[in-house]
Amino acid sequence: MHPQPEENDVDRVFHALADATRRAMLERLSQGPVSVSQLAEPLGMTLAAVVQHVQVLEQARLVHTEKVGRVRTCRLEPAGLDAARRWLDARRTPWEQALDRLAQVVKP
Amino acid sequence: MHPQPEENDVDRVFHALADATRRAMLERLSQGPVSVSQLAEPLGMTLAAVVQHVQVLEQARLVHTEKVGRVRTCRLEPAGLDAARRWLDARRTPWEQALDRLAQVVKP
DNA sequence: AGAATAGTTAAGTTACTGCTTGACTATTAC
DNA sequence: GTAATAGTCAAGCAGTAACTTAACTATTCT
């Protein structure tokens, strides 16, 4: 709709998050990096399907992967989640937004 | 996947947010309540299509609507955004989560 | 070398999304 | 009362999403 620089990213991120399987993967990855096969194991699904989900998560910059030898290791990448959070936070009430800015000041 | 009480809601919310048109509607609604026709006006789209989007947003508890006479007024409902924010915040780093709790204490 | 492991790629299937059109209902305006 | 307004409902359609299977490529193990 608005192919603004950011808009497309937000699209990808929310679309990636809209799937329960992918959210389960992120949850798993929040406990540390794992290989694609390890990711696939608890989900009753083909490896091929999992690979496709991983690609979606990568394009949304929610995970980053690196292949060493024959195993591809996936780890969480905060960029995507941050984009989502920024969008949501921009739609808070003015009072909540003031609190957000306070947190920003306290943080660094 | 996990039809946990919350899981289904999260699904609906992120799916609703994954569409640029619906996000534009939310943006419009964040400036105050409007009728369905008013919502439809800036988007180059049939009224019927807009109604369908409104239904998606309602099911995600992102908007609440009420019909008076022949006009249905839509207003933002924070429940859905809060659900999304809760999910995202649960996946922050421990350090960030500490800051979140601090904000919670300061808030009320 | 041969067999098992880990992943990739392409193609096909089924189901769901985002729209449109068209017919219809309820209000409000003239 | 008639006409315009505001919305609703039901099909239908093109495009996309989430899989599957099957054939293939690279590693690693024995």
mmCIF file of C-alpha atoms (C1' of nucleotides) in Angstrom:
data_model
loop_
_atom_site.group_PDB
_atom_site.id
_atom_site.type_symbol
_atom_site.label_atom_id
_atom_site.label_comp_id
_atom_site.label_asym_id
_atom_site.label_seq_id
_atom_site.Cartn_x
_atom_site.Cartn_y
_atom_site.Cartn_z
ATOM 1 C CA MET A 1 0.000 0.000 0.000
ATOM 2 C CA HIS A 2 2.602 2.574 1.087
ATOM 3 C CA PRO A 3 5.889 1.052 -0.009
ATOM 4 C CA GLN A 4 7.592 3.340 2.468
ATOM 5 C CA PRO A 5 11.013 2.096 3.531
ATOM 6 C CA GLU A 6 9.714 0.716 6.809
ATOM 7 C CA GLU A 7 6.219 -0.365 5.783
ATOM 8 C CA ASN A 8 7.364 -3.398 3.832
ATOM 9 C CA ASP A 9 9.397 -4.665 6.767
ATOM 10 C CA VAL A 10 6.461 -4.302 9.126
ATOM 11 C CA ASP A 11 4.391 -6.312 6.688
ATOM 12 C CA ARG A 12 6.883 -9.139 6.646
ATOM 13 C CA VAL A 13 7.352 -9.178 10.399
ATOM 14 C CA PHE A 14 3.678 -9.287 11.303
ATOM 15 C CA HIS A 15 3.021 -11.858 8.615
ATOM 16 C CA ALA A 16 5.818 -14.008 9.995
ATOM 17 C CA LEU A 17 4.436 -13.671 13.512
ATOM 18 C CA ALA A 18 0.903 -14.526 12.405
ATOM 19 C CA ASP A 19 1.718 -18.228 12.194
ATOM 20 C CA ALA A 20 1.665 -20.398 15.300
ATOM 21 C CA THR A 21 4.347 -22.735 13.995
ATOM 22 C CA ARG A 22 6.731 -19.859 13.398
ATOM 23 C CA ARG A 23 5.995 -18.394 16.816
ATOM 24 C CA ALA A 24 6.796 -21.785 18.331
ATOM 25 C CA MET A 25 10.102 -21.732 16.474
ATOM 26 C CA LEU A 26 10.923 -18.292 17.825
ATOM 27 C CA GLU A 27 10.085 -19.480 21.311
ATOM 28 C CA ARG A 28 12.473 -22.371 20.887
ATOM 29 C CA LEU A 29 15.160 -20.064 19.553
ATOM 30 C CA SER A 30 14.766 -17.708 22.488
ATOM 31 C CA GLN A 31 16.386 -20.457 24.579
ATOM 32 C CA GLY A 32 19.417 -20.446 22.338
ATOM 33 C CA PRO A 33 20.524 -21.299 18.793
ATOM 34 C CA VAL A 34 19.599 -24.626 17.237
ATOM 35 C CA SER A 35 19.988 -26.399 13.914
ATOM 36 C CA VAL A 36 17.145 -26.661 11.417
ATOM 37 C CA SER A 37 16.619 -30.357 12.217
ATOM 38 C CA GLN A 38 16.467 -29.634 15.931
ATOM 39 C CA LEU A 39 13.940 -26.916 15.188
ATOM 40 C CA ALA A 40 11.901 -29.352 13.118
ATOM 41 C CA GLU A 41 11.880 -32.174 15.654
ATOM 42 C CA PRO A 42 9.048 -31.038 17.995
ATOM 43 C CA LEU A 43 6.819 -29.814 15.120
ATOM 44 C CA GLY A 44 5.138 -32.683 13.302
ATOM 45 C CA MET A 45 6.215 -31.536 9.888
ATOM 46 C CA THR A 46 8.624 -32.212 7.022
ATOM 47 C CA LEU A 47 12.092 -30.744 7.115
ATOM 48 C CA ALA A 48 11.277 -29.033 3.826
ATOM 49 C CA ALA A 49 8.342 -27.228 5.429
ATOM 50 C CA VAL A 50 10.494 -26.091 8.332
ATOM 51 C CA VAL A 51 13.105 -24.750 5.935
ATOM 52 C CA GLN A 52 10.394 -22.680 4.278
ATOM 53 C CA HIS A 53 9.319 -21.266 7.631
ATOM 54 C CA VAL A 54 12.915 -20.429 8.442
ATOM 55 C CA GLN A 55 13.145 -18.495 5.191
ATOM 56 C CA VAL A 56 10.090 -16.456 6.122
ATOM 57 C CA LEU A 57 11.591 -15.708 9.522
ATOM 58 C CA GLU A 58 14.871 -14.712 7.922
ATOM 59 C CA GLN A 59 13.224 -12.327 5.482
ATOM 60 C CA ALA A 60 11.437 -10.725 8.415
ATOM 61 C CA ARG A 61 14.816 -10.384 10.130
ATOM 62 C CA LEU A 62 13.527 -12.338 13.087
ATOM 63 C CA VAL A 63 16.239 -14.979 12.809
ATOM 64 C CA HIS A 64 19.686 -15.135 11.325
ATOM 65 C CA THR A 65 21.182 -18.380 10.065
ATOM 66 C CA GLU A 66 24.639 -19.579 9.201
ATOM 67 C CA LYS A 67 25.667 -22.827 7.589
ATOM 68 C CA VAL A 68 28.770 -24.626 8.822
ATOM 69 C CA GLY A 69 29.524 -27.929 7.182
ATOM 70 C CA ARG A 70 26.177 -29.539 6.510
ATOM 71 C CA VAL A 71 24.292 -28.025 9.430
ATOM 72 C CA ARG A 72 22.588 -24.636 9.361
ATOM 73 C CA THR A 73 22.355 -23.006 12.744
ATOM 74 C CA CYS A 74 19.520 -20.586 13.460
ATOM 75 C CA ARG A 75 19.675 -17.907 16.080
ATOM 76 C CA LEU A 76 17.260 -15.182 17.099
ATOM 77 C CA GLU A 77 17.829 -11.747 15.591
ATOM 78 C CA PRO A 78 16.137 -8.904 17.467
ATOM 79 C CA ALA A 79 15.792 -6.549 14.479
ATOM 80 C CA GLY A 80 12.413 -7.905 13.417
ATOM 81 C CA LEU A 81 10.885 -7.925 16.871
ATOM 82 C CA ASP A 82 12.115 -4.389 17.375
ATOM 83 C CA ALA A 83 10.411 -3.264 14.179
ATOM 84 C CA ALA A 84 7.158 -4.786 15.386
ATOM 85 C CA ARG A 85 7.518 -3.225 18.790
ATOM 86 C CA ARG A 86 8.257 0.184 17.311
ATOM 87 C CA TRP A 87 5.069 0.007 15.278
ATOM 88 C CA LEU A 88 2.976 -0.989 18.259
ATOM 89 C CA ASP A 89 4.549 1.597 20.554
ATOM 90 C CA ALA A 90 3.859 4.371 18.060
ATOM 91 C CA ARG A 91 0.165 3.580 18.511
ATOM 92 C CA ARG A 92 0.063 3.848 22.293
ATOM 93 C CA THR A 93 -1.788 6.572 24.134
ATOM 94 C CA PRO A 94 0.136 9.809 24.781
ATOM 95 C CA TRP A 95 0.485 8.900 28.459
ATOM 96 C CA GLU A 96 1.932 5.501 27.658
ATOM 97 C CA GLN A 97 4.231 7.093 25.098
ATOM 98 C CA ALA A 98 5.655 9.394 27.763
ATOM 99 C CA LEU A 99 6.500 6.313 29.830
ATOM 100 C CA ASP A 100 8.142 4.734 26.818
ATOM 101 C CA ARG A 101 10.384 7.772 26.396
ATOM 102 C CA LEU A 102 11.256 7.629 30.095
ATOM 103 C CA ALA A 103 12.338 4.024 29.677
ATOM 104 C CA GLN A 104 14.457 5.067 26.698
ATOM 105 C CA VAL A 105 16.256 7.613 28.863
ATOM 106 C CA VAL A 106 16.815 5.193 31.731
ATOM 107 C CA LYS A 107 18.082 2.430 29.484
ATOM 108 C CA PRO A 108 21.536 3.490 28.208
ATOM 109 C CA MET B 1 -1.015 -25.568 16.928
ATOM 110 C CA HIS B 2 -1.347 -24.971 20.675
ATOM 111 C CA PRO B 3 -4.978 -23.939 21.105
ATOM 112 C CA GLN B 4 -4.032 -22.476 24.446
ATOM 113 C CA PRO B 5 -6.460 -19.869 25.694
ATOM 114 C CA GLU B 6 -4.248 -17.001 24.576
ATOM 115 C CA GLU B 7 -2.652 -18.562 21.514
ATOM 116 C CA ASN B 8 -5.698 -18.206 19.308
ATOM 117 C CA ASP B 9 -6.018 -14.516 20.130
ATOM 118 C CA VAL B 10 -2.380 -13.883 19.306
ATOM 119 C CA ASP B 11 -2.953 -15.589 15.978
ATOM 120 C CA ARG B 12 -5.840 -13.304 15.124
ATOM 121 C CA VAL B 13 -4.081 -10.146 16.248
ATOM 122 C CA PHE B 14 -0.887 -10.699 14.297
ATOM 123 C CA HIS B 15 -2.843 -11.802 11.266
ATOM 124 C CA ALA B 16 -4.926 -8.635 11.468
ATOM 125 C CA LEU B 17 -1.795 -6.511 11.776
ATOM 126 C CA ALA B 18 -0.099 -8.247 8.838
ATOM 127 C CA ASP B 19 -2.172 -6.281 6.328
ATOM 128 C CA ALA B 20 -1.175 -2.757 5.337
ATOM 129 C CA THR B 21 -4.751 -1.682 4.695
ATOM 130 C CA ARG B 22 -5.827 -2.745 8.163
ATOM 131 C CA ARG B 23 -2.835 -1.021 9.720
ATOM 132 C CA ALA B 24 -3.795 2.145 7.869
ATOM 133 C CA MET B 25 -7.291 1.837 9.324
ATOM 134 C CA LEU B 26 -5.887 1.500 12.831
ATOM 135 C CA GLU B 27 -3.745 4.560 12.240
ATOM 136 C CA ARG B 28 -6.811 6.501 11.202
ATOM 137 C CA LEU B 29 -8.726 5.243 14.228
ATOM 138 C CA SER B 30 -5.935 6.274 16.552
ATOM 139 C CA GLN B 31 -6.978 9.875 15.798
ATOM 140 C CA GLY B 32 -10.485 9.183 16.987
ATOM 141 C CA PRO B 33 -13.587 7.162 16.132
ATOM 142 C CA VAL B 34 -14.997 7.239 12.601
ATOM 143 C CA SER B 35 -17.795 5.609 10.640
ATOM 144 C CA VAL B 36 -17.187 2.757 8.230
ATOM 145 C CA SER B 37 -17.691 5.019 5.204
ATOM 146 C CA GLN B 38 -15.243 7.551 6.568
ATOM 147 C CA LEU B 39 -12.784 4.739 7.110
ATOM 148 C CA ALA B 40 -13.295 3.567 3.549
ATOM 149 C CA GLU B 41 -12.888 6.966 1.919
ATOM 150 C CA PRO B 42 -9.084 7.270 1.748
ATOM 151 C CA LEU B 43 -8.566 3.605 0.774
ATOM 152 C CA GLY B 44 -9.373 2.963 -2.877
ATOM 153 C CA MET B 45 -11.677 0.096 -2.174
ATOM 154 C CA THR B 46 -15.307 -1.009 -2.019
ATOM 155 C CA LEU B 47 -17.278 -0.431 1.136
ATOM 156 C CA ALA B 48 -17.906 -4.178 1.246
ATOM 157 C CA ALA B 49 -14.171 -4.838 1.353
ATOM 158 C CA VAL B 50 -13.725 -2.334 4.174
ATOM 159 C CA VAL B 51 -16.508 -3.981 6.155
ATOM 160 C CA GLN B 52 -14.666 -7.274 5.838
ATOM 161 C CA HIS B 53 -11.478 -5.681 7.144
ATOM 162 C CA VAL B 54 -13.399 -4.184 10.041
ATOM 163 C CA GLN B 55 -14.679 -7.642 10.929
ATOM 164 C CA VAL B 56 -11.142 -9.000 11.018
ATOM 165 C CA LEU B 57 -10.091 -6.123 13.268
ATOM 166 C CA GLU B 58 -13.055 -6.724 15.546
ATOM 167 C CA GLN B 59 -12.340 -10.431 15.920
ATOM 168 C CA ALA B 60 -8.791 -9.519 16.866
ATOM 169 C CA ARG B 61 -10.207 -7.112 19.450
ATOM 170 C CA LEU B 62 -8.304 -4.263 17.869
ATOM 171 C CA VAL B 63 -11.450 -2.235 17.263
ATOM 172 C CA HIS B 64 -14.906 -2.115 18.734
ATOM 173 C CA THR B 65 -17.910 -0.989 16.717
ATOM 174 C CA GLU B 66 -21.405 0.140 17.508
ATOM 175 C CA LYS B 67 -24.257 0.835 15.155
ATOM 176 C CA VAL B 68 -26.537 3.799 15.796
ATOM 177 C CA GLY B 69 -29.192 4.440 13.206
ATOM 178 C CA ARG B 70 -27.684 3.479 9.900
ATOM 179 C CA VAL B 71 -24.098 4.376 10.720
ATOM 180 C CA ARG B 72 -21.626 2.036 12.399
ATOM 181 C CA THR B 73 -18.966 3.835 14.360
ATOM 182 C CA CYS B 74 -15.584 2.208 14.838
ATOM 183 C CA ARG B 75 -13.253 3.046 17.659
ATOM 184 C CA LEU B 76 -9.879 1.650 18.677
ATOM 185 C CA GLU B 77 -9.901 -1.029 21.345
ATOM 186 C CA PRO B 78 -6.538 -1.526 23.052
ATOM 187 C CA ALA B 79 -7.095 -5.187 24.043
ATOM 188 C CA GLY B 80 -5.679 -6.603 20.832
ATOM 189 C CA LEU B 81 -2.610 -4.379 20.740
ATOM 190 C CA ASP B 82 -1.948 -5.252 24.365
ATOM 191 C CA ALA B 83 -2.046 -8.967 23.544
ATOM 192 C CA ALA B 84 0.464 -8.428 20.766
ATOM 193 C CA ARG B 85 2.684 -6.327 23.008
ATOM 194 C CA ARG B 86 2.555 -8.934 25.780
ATOM 195 C CA TRP B 87 3.686 -11.636 23.379
ATOM 196 C CA LEU B 88 6.565 -9.535 22.075
ATOM 197 C CA ASP B 89 7.635 -8.422 25.532
ATOM 198 C CA ALA B 90 7.756 -12.016 26.778
ATOM 199 C CA ARG B 91 10.450 -12.615 24.156
ATOM 200 C CA ARG B 92 12.771 -9.814 25.179
ATOM 201 C CA THR B 93 16.187 -10.339 26.710
ATOM 202 C CA PRO B 94 16.336 -10.660 30.538
ATOM 203 C CA TRP B 95 17.848 -7.170 30.757
ATOM 204 C CA GLU B 96 15.068 -5.636 28.727
ATOM 205 C CA GLN B 97 12.492 -7.547 30.735
ATOM 206 C CA ALA B 98 13.787 -6.017 33.939
ATOM 207 C CA LEU B 99 13.210 -2.581 32.415
ATOM 208 C CA ASP B 100 9.707 -3.629 31.436
ATOM 209 C CA ARG B 101 8.919 -4.566 35.024
ATOM 210 C CA LEU B 102 10.308 -1.267 36.222
ATOM 211 C CA ALA B 103 7.959 0.554 33.893
ATOM 212 C CA GLN B 104 5.085 -1.525 35.248
ATOM 213 C CA VAL B 105 5.894 -0.412 38.777
ATOM 214 C CA VAL B 106 6.205 3.248 37.831
ATOM 215 C CA LYS B 107 3.008 3.222 35.839
ATOM 216 C CA PRO B 108 0.138 2.886 38.361
ATOM 217 C "C1'" DA C 1 34.204 -46.257 -0.913
ATOM 218 C "C1'" DG C 2 29.521 -46.641 0.811
ATOM 219 C "C1'" DA C 3 25.922 -45.301 3.821
ATOM 220 C "C1'" DA C 4 23.809 -42.185 6.762
ATOM 221 C "C1'" DT C 5 22.950 -37.303 7.899
ATOM 222 C "C1'" DA C 6 21.472 -32.463 6.987
ATOM 223 C "C1'" DG C 7 19.689 -29.644 4.084
ATOM 224 C "C1'" DT C 8 18.042 -27.777 -0.643
ATOM 225 C "C1'" DT C 9 15.001 -27.281 -4.621
ATOM 226 C "C1'" DA C 10 11.093 -27.727 -7.584
ATOM 227 C "C1'" DA C 11 6.492 -28.859 -8.452
ATOM 228 C "C1'" DG C 12 1.999 -29.853 -7.116
ATOM 229 C "C1'" DT C 13 -2.170 -29.672 -3.828
ATOM 230 C "C1'" DT C 14 -5.416 -27.766 -0.829
ATOM 231 C "C1'" DA C 15 -7.162 -24.025 1.745
ATOM 232 C "C1'" DC C 16 -7.448 -19.320 2.828
ATOM 233 C "C1'" DT C 17 -7.136 -14.041 1.692
ATOM 234 C "C1'" DG C 18 -8.393 -9.950 -0.234
ATOM 235 C "C1'" DC C 19 -10.919 -8.289 -3.185
ATOM 236 C "C1'" DT C 20 -15.249 -7.505 -6.535
ATOM 237 C "C1'" DT C 21 -20.048 -7.482 -8.055
ATOM 238 C "C1'" DG C 22 -24.846 -7.450 -7.345
ATOM 239 C "C1'" DA C 23 -28.933 -7.848 -4.841
ATOM 240 C "C1'" DC C 24 -30.990 -6.489 -0.538
ATOM 241 C "C1'" DT C 25 -32.253 -3.981 4.083
ATOM 242 C "C1'" DA C 26 -32.641 -0.299 7.108
ATOM 243 C "C1'" DT C 27 -32.382 4.633 8.057
ATOM 244 C "C1'" DT C 28 -32.574 9.563 7.023
ATOM 245 C "C1'" DA C 29 -33.564 13.515 3.793
ATOM 246 C "C1'" DC C 30 -36.623 15.985 0.559
ATOM 247 C "C1'" DG D 1 -43.757 8.524 -0.442
ATOM 248 C "C1'" DT D 2 -39.619 8.453 -2.928
ATOM 249 C "C1'" DA D 3 -34.923 8.912 -3.179
ATOM 250 C "C1'" DA D 4 -30.480 9.013 -1.479
ATOM 251 C "C1'" DT D 5 -27.370 7.193 2.191
ATOM 252 C "C1'" DA D 6 -25.010 3.590 5.023
ATOM 253 C "C1'" DG D 7 -24.299 -0.700 5.527
ATOM 254 C "C1'" DT D 8 -24.978 -5.988 4.938
ATOM 255 C "C1'" DC D 9 -24.800 -10.576 2.750
ATOM 256 C "C1'" DA D 10 -23.584 -14.112 -0.483
ATOM 257 C "C1'" DA D 11 -21.182 -15.761 -4.414
ATOM 258 C "C1'" DG D 12 -17.282 -15.901 -7.036
ATOM 259 C "C1'" DC D 13 -12.350 -15.219 -8.471
ATOM 260 C "C1'" DA D 14 -7.364 -14.528 -8.677
ATOM 261 C "C1'" DG D 15 -3.425 -14.767 -5.897
ATOM 262 C "C1'" DT D 16 -0.964 -16.433 -1.980
ATOM 263 C "C1'" DA D 17 0.222 -19.599 1.975
ATOM 264 C "C1'" DA D 18 1.289 -23.804 4.073
ATOM 265 C "C1'" DC D 19 2.108 -27.765 3.388
ATOM 266 C "C1'" DT D 20 3.627 -32.511 0.751
ATOM 267 C "C1'" DT D 21 6.451 -35.613 -2.128
ATOM 268 C "C1'" DA D 22 10.372 -36.706 -4.673
ATOM 269 C "C1'" DA D 23 14.740 -36.130 -6.637
ATOM 270 C "C1'" DC D 24 19.210 -34.037 -5.642
ATOM 271 C "C1'" DT D 25 23.617 -32.085 -3.290
ATOM 272 C "C1'" DA D 26 26.776 -31.645 0.103
ATOM 273 C "C1'" DT D 27 29.032 -33.406 4.451
ATOM 274 C "C1'" DT D 28 30.349 -36.641 7.891
ATOM 275 C "C1'" DC D 29 30.788 -41.376 9.798
ATOM 276 C "C1'" DT D 30 32.596 -46.244 9.472
#
